[in-house]
Amino acid sequence: MEYLLIFISAIFVNNIILSQFLGICPFLGVSKKVETAAGMGAAVAFVLTLATIVTYLVQVYVLNPFGLQYLQTLAFILVIAALVQMVEIVLKKVSPALYQALGIFLPLITTNCAVLGVAILVIQKDYSLLESIVYAFSTAIGFALALVTFAGIREHLELVDIPKGMRGVAIVLVTAGLLSLAFMGFSGVDNGLRTLFGLN
């Protein structure tokens, strides 16, 4: 039941973009079309889950035993950058079609602060490896959901007659704010489920 709560909470209640404001760059930059947003969401889901597993193992088996916790951020950035490069090389050789489909999204993930944020959050929350994997995958789904929803709204905004002063970045930021407010409606779900299943 704890895994289900982590899953629901990471997608809706503590959405990485709309509640924690991590990964805003791709949220605003890669959300003009639903197709590209879905591609970015899939790429982030893959890399985020893999990066969380590797960084968790680095923390538990390298940084903690040798008292190097102060190097956590630096180590995680290096691991994520190296991981993205390795994934890119492997995909290029093993599955050129998938590599072409992901295109520019893989290098963009290296600079996505949501990946680093989740890697650090699982350590701060003191999750086990399995809980970390569930949290990372759920967070990636939440990331993709927010991105695709926002992209769909932006596609519809192109068909609407928007007042001149609100066109461009202004309407995009207002829309992002309203979407964030909509997701805040899920804030009581986590506590409600914990109470329902007696996990408080």
PDB file of C-alpha atoms in Angstrom, residues 4-177:
ATOM      1  CA  LEU A   4       0.637   2.908  -4.167  1.00  0.00           C
ATOM      2  CA  LEU A   5       0.742   6.041  -2.007  1.00  0.00           C
ATOM      3  CA  ILE A   6       4.221   6.917  -3.313  1.00  0.00           C
ATOM      4  CA  PHE A   7       2.919   6.368  -6.863  1.00  0.00           C
ATOM      5  CA  ILE A   8      -0.194   8.573  -6.493  1.00  0.00           C
ATOM      6  CA  SER A   9       1.641  11.239  -4.491  1.00  0.00           C
ATOM      7  CA  ALA A  10       4.511  11.572  -6.997  1.00  0.00           C
ATOM      8  CA  ILE A  11       2.177  11.899  -9.992  1.00  0.00           C
ATOM      9  CA  PHE A  12      -0.544  14.177  -8.648  1.00  0.00           C
ATOM     10  CA  VAL A  13       0.112  15.582  -5.159  1.00  0.00           C
ATOM     11  CA  ASN A  14       3.832  16.378  -5.381  1.00  0.00           C
ATOM     12  CA  ASN A  15       4.138  16.697  -9.148  1.00  0.00           C
ATOM     13  CA  ILE A  16       7.797  17.442  -9.886  1.00  0.00           C
ATOM     14  CA  ILE A  17       6.976  20.352 -12.221  1.00  0.00           C
ATOM     15  CA  LEU A  18       3.732  21.814 -10.930  1.00  0.00           C
ATOM     16  CA  SER A  19       4.292  21.431  -7.175  1.00  0.00           C
ATOM     17  CA  GLN A  20       8.071  21.301  -6.725  1.00  0.00           C
ATOM     18  CA  PHE A  21       8.984  23.484  -9.737  1.00  0.00           C
ATOM     19  CA  LEU A  22      11.829  21.272 -10.977  1.00  0.00           C
ATOM     20  CA  GLY A  23      12.264  20.712 -14.712  1.00  0.00           C
ATOM     21  CA  ILE A  24      10.692  24.035 -15.718  1.00  0.00           C
ATOM     22  CA  CYS A  25      13.056  24.514 -18.714  1.00  0.00           C
ATOM     23  CA  PRO A  26      11.738  21.540 -20.744  1.00  0.00           C
ATOM     24  CA  PHE A  27       8.228  22.249 -19.444  1.00  0.00           C
ATOM     25  CA  LEU A  28       8.249  25.667 -21.115  1.00  0.00           C
ATOM     26  CA  GLY A  29      10.619  24.882 -23.991  1.00  0.00           C
ATOM     27  CA  VAL A  30       9.472  21.476 -25.273  1.00  0.00           C
ATOM     28  CA  SER A  31       5.732  21.874 -24.818  1.00  0.00           C
ATOM     29  CA  LYS A  32       4.677  23.497 -28.071  1.00  0.00           C
ATOM     30  CA  LYS A  33       3.444  20.212 -29.577  1.00  0.00           C
ATOM     31  CA  VAL A  34       1.972  17.131 -27.910  1.00  0.00           C
ATOM     32  CA  GLU A  35       4.159  14.807 -30.005  1.00  0.00           C
ATOM     33  CA  THR A  36       7.446  16.374 -28.872  1.00  0.00           C
ATOM     34  CA  ALA A  37       6.171  16.607 -25.280  1.00  0.00           C
ATOM     35  CA  ALA A  38       5.349  12.878 -25.306  1.00  0.00           C
ATOM     36  CA  GLY A  39       8.825  12.089 -26.701  1.00  0.00           C
ATOM     37  CA  MET A  40      10.488  14.150 -23.999  1.00  0.00           C
ATOM     38  CA  GLY A  41       8.287  12.509 -21.339  1.00  0.00           C
ATOM     39  CA  ALA A  42       9.285   9.012 -22.507  1.00  0.00           C
ATOM     40  CA  ALA A  43      12.984   9.906 -22.614  1.00  0.00           C
ATOM     41  CA  VAL A  44      12.826  11.432 -19.118  1.00  0.00           C
ATOM     42  CA  ALA A  45      10.975   8.370 -17.755  1.00  0.00           C
ATOM     43  CA  PHE A  46      13.733   6.072 -19.000  1.00  0.00           C
ATOM     44  CA  VAL A  47      16.696   8.182 -17.893  1.00  0.00           C
ATOM     45  CA  LEU A  48      15.137   9.313 -14.591  1.00  0.00           C
ATOM     46  CA  THR A  49      14.451   5.757 -13.435  1.00  0.00           C
ATOM     47  CA  LEU A  50      17.884   4.510 -14.521  1.00  0.00           C
ATOM     48  CA  ALA A  51      19.703   7.516 -13.018  1.00  0.00           C
ATOM     49  CA  THR A  52      17.900   7.123  -9.683  1.00  0.00           C
ATOM     50  CA  ILE A  53      18.943   3.467  -9.432  1.00  0.00           C
ATOM     51  CA  VAL A  54      22.600   4.234 -10.232  1.00  0.00           C
ATOM     52  CA  THR A  55      22.853   7.321  -7.988  1.00  0.00           C
ATOM     53  CA  TYR A  56      21.166   5.433  -5.126  1.00  0.00           C
ATOM     54  CA  LEU A  57      23.779   2.663  -5.424  1.00  0.00           C
ATOM     55  CA  VAL A  58      26.591   5.243  -5.592  1.00  0.00           C
ATOM     56  CA  GLN A  59      25.270   6.931  -2.431  1.00  0.00           C
ATOM     57  CA  VAL A  60      24.809   3.692  -0.450  1.00  0.00           C
ATOM     58  CA  TYR A  61      27.922   1.790  -1.591  1.00  0.00           C
ATOM     59  CA  VAL A  62      30.452   4.566  -2.300  1.00  0.00           C
ATOM     60  CA  LEU A  63      29.629   7.907  -0.662  1.00  0.00           C
ATOM     61  CA  ASN A  64      28.209   6.675   2.679  1.00  0.00           C
ATOM     62  CA  PRO A  65      30.872   4.011   3.504  1.00  0.00           C
ATOM     63  CA  PHE A  66      33.769   6.391   2.760  1.00  0.00           C
ATOM     64  CA  GLY A  67      32.186   9.448   4.434  1.00  0.00           C
ATOM     65  CA  LEU A  68      31.976  11.373   1.170  1.00  0.00           C
ATOM     66  CA  GLN A  69      28.364  12.585   1.502  1.00  0.00           C
ATOM     67  CA  TYR A  70      29.510  16.182   0.885  1.00  0.00           C
ATOM     68  CA  LEU A  71      30.342  15.146  -2.700  1.00  0.00           C
ATOM     69  CA  GLN A  72      26.769  13.976  -3.338  1.00  0.00           C
ATOM     70  CA  THR A  73      25.682  16.719  -5.762  1.00  0.00           C
ATOM     71  CA  LEU A  74      28.917  16.633  -7.768  1.00  0.00           C
ATOM     72  CA  ALA A  75      28.931  12.824  -7.914  1.00  0.00           C
ATOM     73  CA  PHE A  76      25.271  12.701  -8.974  1.00  0.00           C
ATOM     74  CA  ILE A  77      25.786  15.280 -11.748  1.00  0.00           C
ATOM     75  CA  LEU A  78      28.747  13.297 -13.112  1.00  0.00           C
ATOM     76  CA  VAL A  79      26.830  10.005 -12.904  1.00  0.00           C
ATOM     77  CA  ILE A  80      23.764  11.465 -14.674  1.00  0.00           C
ATOM     78  CA  ALA A  81      25.865  13.076 -17.436  1.00  0.00           C
ATOM     79  CA  ALA A  82      27.839   9.848 -17.989  1.00  0.00           C
ATOM     80  CA  LEU A  83      24.658   7.764 -17.909  1.00  0.00           C
ATOM     81  CA  VAL A  84      22.938   9.905 -20.537  1.00  0.00           C
ATOM     82  CA  GLN A  85      26.023   9.644 -22.768  1.00  0.00           C
ATOM     83  CA  MET A  86      26.168   5.847 -22.360  1.00  0.00           C
ATOM     84  CA  VAL A  87      22.434   5.492 -23.050  1.00  0.00           C
ATOM     85  CA  GLU A  88      22.873   7.637 -26.169  1.00  0.00           C
ATOM     86  CA  ILE A  89      25.783   5.494 -27.437  1.00  0.00           C
ATOM     87  CA  VAL A  90      24.008   2.189 -26.700  1.00  0.00           C
ATOM     88  CA  LEU A  91      20.743   3.345 -28.319  1.00  0.00           C
ATOM     89  CA  LYS A  92      22.614   4.547 -31.405  1.00  0.00           C
ATOM     90  CA  LYS A  93      24.118   1.075 -31.904  1.00  0.00           C
ATOM     91  CA  VAL A  94      21.301  -1.178 -30.651  1.00  0.00           C
ATOM     92  CA  SER A  95      18.169   0.684 -31.767  1.00  0.00           C
ATOM     93  CA  PRO A  96      18.810   3.434 -34.338  1.00  0.00           C
ATOM     94  CA  ALA A  97      15.038   3.927 -34.789  1.00  0.00           C
ATOM     95  CA  LEU A  98      14.513   4.700 -31.095  1.00  0.00           C
ATOM     96  CA  TYR A  99      17.627   6.889 -31.103  1.00  0.00           C
ATOM     97  CA  GLN A 100      16.198   8.891 -34.016  1.00  0.00           C
ATOM     98  CA  ALA A 101      12.803   9.107 -32.283  1.00  0.00           C
ATOM     99  CA  LEU A 102      14.331  10.538 -29.101  1.00  0.00           C
ATOM    100  CA  GLY A 103      16.612  12.814 -31.131  1.00  0.00           C
ATOM    101  CA  ILE A 104      17.520  15.999 -29.276  1.00  0.00           C
ATOM    102  CA  PHE A 105      15.698  14.938 -26.099  1.00  0.00           C
ATOM    103  CA  LEU A 106      18.494  12.734 -24.733  1.00  0.00           C
ATOM    104  CA  PRO A 107      21.159  15.476 -24.514  1.00  0.00           C
ATOM    105  CA  LEU A 108      18.529  17.849 -23.078  1.00  0.00           C
ATOM    106  CA  ILE A 109      17.934  15.461 -20.172  1.00  0.00           C
ATOM    107  CA  THR A 110      21.506  16.000 -18.952  1.00  0.00           C
ATOM    108  CA  THR A 111      20.587  19.580 -18.038  1.00  0.00           C
ATOM    109  CA  ASN A 112      17.131  18.688 -16.659  1.00  0.00           C
ATOM    110  CA  CYS A 113      17.239  19.537 -12.955  1.00  0.00           C
ATOM    111  CA  ALA A 114      14.293  17.179 -12.296  1.00  0.00           C
ATOM    112  CA  VAL A 115      16.627  14.182 -12.785  1.00  0.00           C
ATOM    113  CA  LEU A 116      19.135  15.481 -10.224  1.00  0.00           C
ATOM    114  CA  GLY A 117      16.311  16.619  -7.942  1.00  0.00           C
ATOM    115  CA  VAL A 118      14.726  13.158  -7.799  1.00  0.00           C
ATOM    116  CA  ALA A 119      18.108  11.494  -7.232  1.00  0.00           C
ATOM    117  CA  ILE A 120      18.687  13.745  -4.198  1.00  0.00           C
ATOM    118  CA  LEU A 121      15.072  13.514  -2.943  1.00  0.00           C
ATOM    119  CA  VAL A 122      15.121   9.711  -2.667  1.00  0.00           C
ATOM    120  CA  ILE A 123      18.192   9.961  -0.431  1.00  0.00           C
ATOM    121  CA  GLN A 124      16.630  12.726   1.689  1.00  0.00           C
ATOM    122  CA  LYS A 125      13.386  10.753   2.049  1.00  0.00           C
ATOM    123  CA  ASP A 126      15.442   7.700   3.142  1.00  0.00           C
ATOM    124  CA  TYR A 127      13.699   5.400   0.640  1.00  0.00           C
ATOM    125  CA  SER A 128      14.774   1.813   0.023  1.00  0.00           C
ATOM    126  CA  LEU A 129      15.946   0.866  -3.481  1.00  0.00           C
ATOM    127  CA  LEU A 130      12.513  -0.443  -4.491  1.00  0.00           C
ATOM    128  CA  GLU A 131      10.754   2.644  -3.073  1.00  0.00           C
ATOM    129  CA  SER A 132      13.279   4.810  -4.938  1.00  0.00           C
ATOM    130  CA  ILE A 133      12.501   3.052  -8.223  1.00  0.00           C
ATOM    131  CA  VAL A 134       8.734   3.421  -7.685  1.00  0.00           C
ATOM    132  CA  TYR A 135       9.171   7.106  -6.758  1.00  0.00           C
ATOM    133  CA  ALA A 136      11.425   7.814  -9.759  1.00  0.00           C
ATOM    134  CA  PHE A 137       9.116   6.103 -12.244  1.00  0.00           C
ATOM    135  CA  SER A 138       6.024   7.763 -10.749  1.00  0.00           C
ATOM    136  CA  THR A 139       7.732  11.155 -10.845  1.00  0.00           C
ATOM    137  CA  ALA A 140       8.594  10.576 -14.511  1.00  0.00           C
ATOM    138  CA  ILE A 141       4.931   9.757 -15.236  1.00  0.00           C
ATOM    139  CA  GLY A 142       3.907  12.942 -13.405  1.00  0.00           C
ATOM    140  CA  PHE A 143       6.488  14.890 -15.439  1.00  0.00           C
ATOM    141  CA  ALA A 144       5.147  13.444 -18.708  1.00  0.00           C
ATOM    142  CA  LEU A 145       1.526  14.044 -17.669  1.00  0.00           C
ATOM    143  CA  ALA A 146       2.188  17.717 -16.875  1.00  0.00           C
ATOM    144  CA  LEU A 147       4.216  18.185 -20.072  1.00  0.00           C
ATOM    145  CA  VAL A 148       1.662  16.550 -22.403  1.00  0.00           C
ATOM    146  CA  THR A 149      -1.289  18.323 -20.734  1.00  0.00           C
ATOM    147  CA  PHE A 150       0.460  21.679 -21.043  1.00  0.00           C
ATOM    148  CA  ALA A 151       1.383  20.966 -24.678  1.00  0.00           C
ATOM    149  CA  GLY A 152      -2.248  20.127 -25.466  1.00  0.00           C
ATOM    150  CA  ILE A 153      -3.409  23.391 -23.902  1.00  0.00           C
ATOM    151  CA  ARG A 154      -0.758  25.348 -25.828  1.00  0.00           C
ATOM    152  CA  GLU A 155      -1.879  23.759 -29.112  1.00  0.00           C
ATOM    153  CA  HIS A 156      -5.443  24.888 -28.388  1.00  0.00           C
ATOM    154  CA  LEU A 157      -4.259  28.392 -27.475  1.00  0.00           C
ATOM    155  CA  GLU A 158      -2.967  28.817 -31.041  1.00  0.00           C
ATOM    156  CA  LEU A 159      -6.570  28.586 -32.271  1.00  0.00           C
ATOM    157  CA  VAL A 160      -7.887  31.193 -29.806  1.00  0.00           C
ATOM    158  CA  ASP A 161      -7.994  34.949 -30.338  1.00  0.00           C
ATOM    159  CA  ILE A 162      -5.826  36.116 -27.417  1.00  0.00           C
ATOM    160  CA  PRO A 163      -5.628  39.840 -26.541  1.00  0.00           C
ATOM    161  CA  LYS A 164      -2.485  41.452 -27.989  1.00  0.00           C
ATOM    162  CA  GLY A 165      -0.881  42.179 -24.589  1.00  0.00           C
ATOM    163  CA  MET A 166      -1.230  38.532 -23.490  1.00  0.00           C
ATOM    164  CA  ARG A 167       0.215  36.835 -26.561  1.00  0.00           C
ATOM    165  CA  GLY A 168       3.433  34.820 -26.472  1.00  0.00           C
ATOM    166  CA  VAL A 169       5.229  34.187 -23.188  1.00  0.00           C
ATOM    167  CA  ALA A 170       2.602  35.989 -21.081  1.00  0.00           C
ATOM    168  CA  ILE A 171      -0.249  33.577 -21.881  1.00  0.00           C
ATOM    169  CA  VAL A 172       2.118  30.594 -21.548  1.00  0.00           C
ATOM    170  CA  LEU A 173       3.111  31.613 -18.003  1.00  0.00           C
ATOM    171  CA  VAL A 174      -0.497  32.358 -16.997  1.00  0.00           C
ATOM    172  CA  THR A 175      -1.552  28.952 -18.348  1.00  0.00           C
ATOM    173  CA  ALA A 176       1.291  27.230 -16.459  1.00  0.00           C
ATOM    174  CA  GLY A 177       0.187  28.979 -13.256  1.00  0.00           C
TER     175      GLY A 177
END
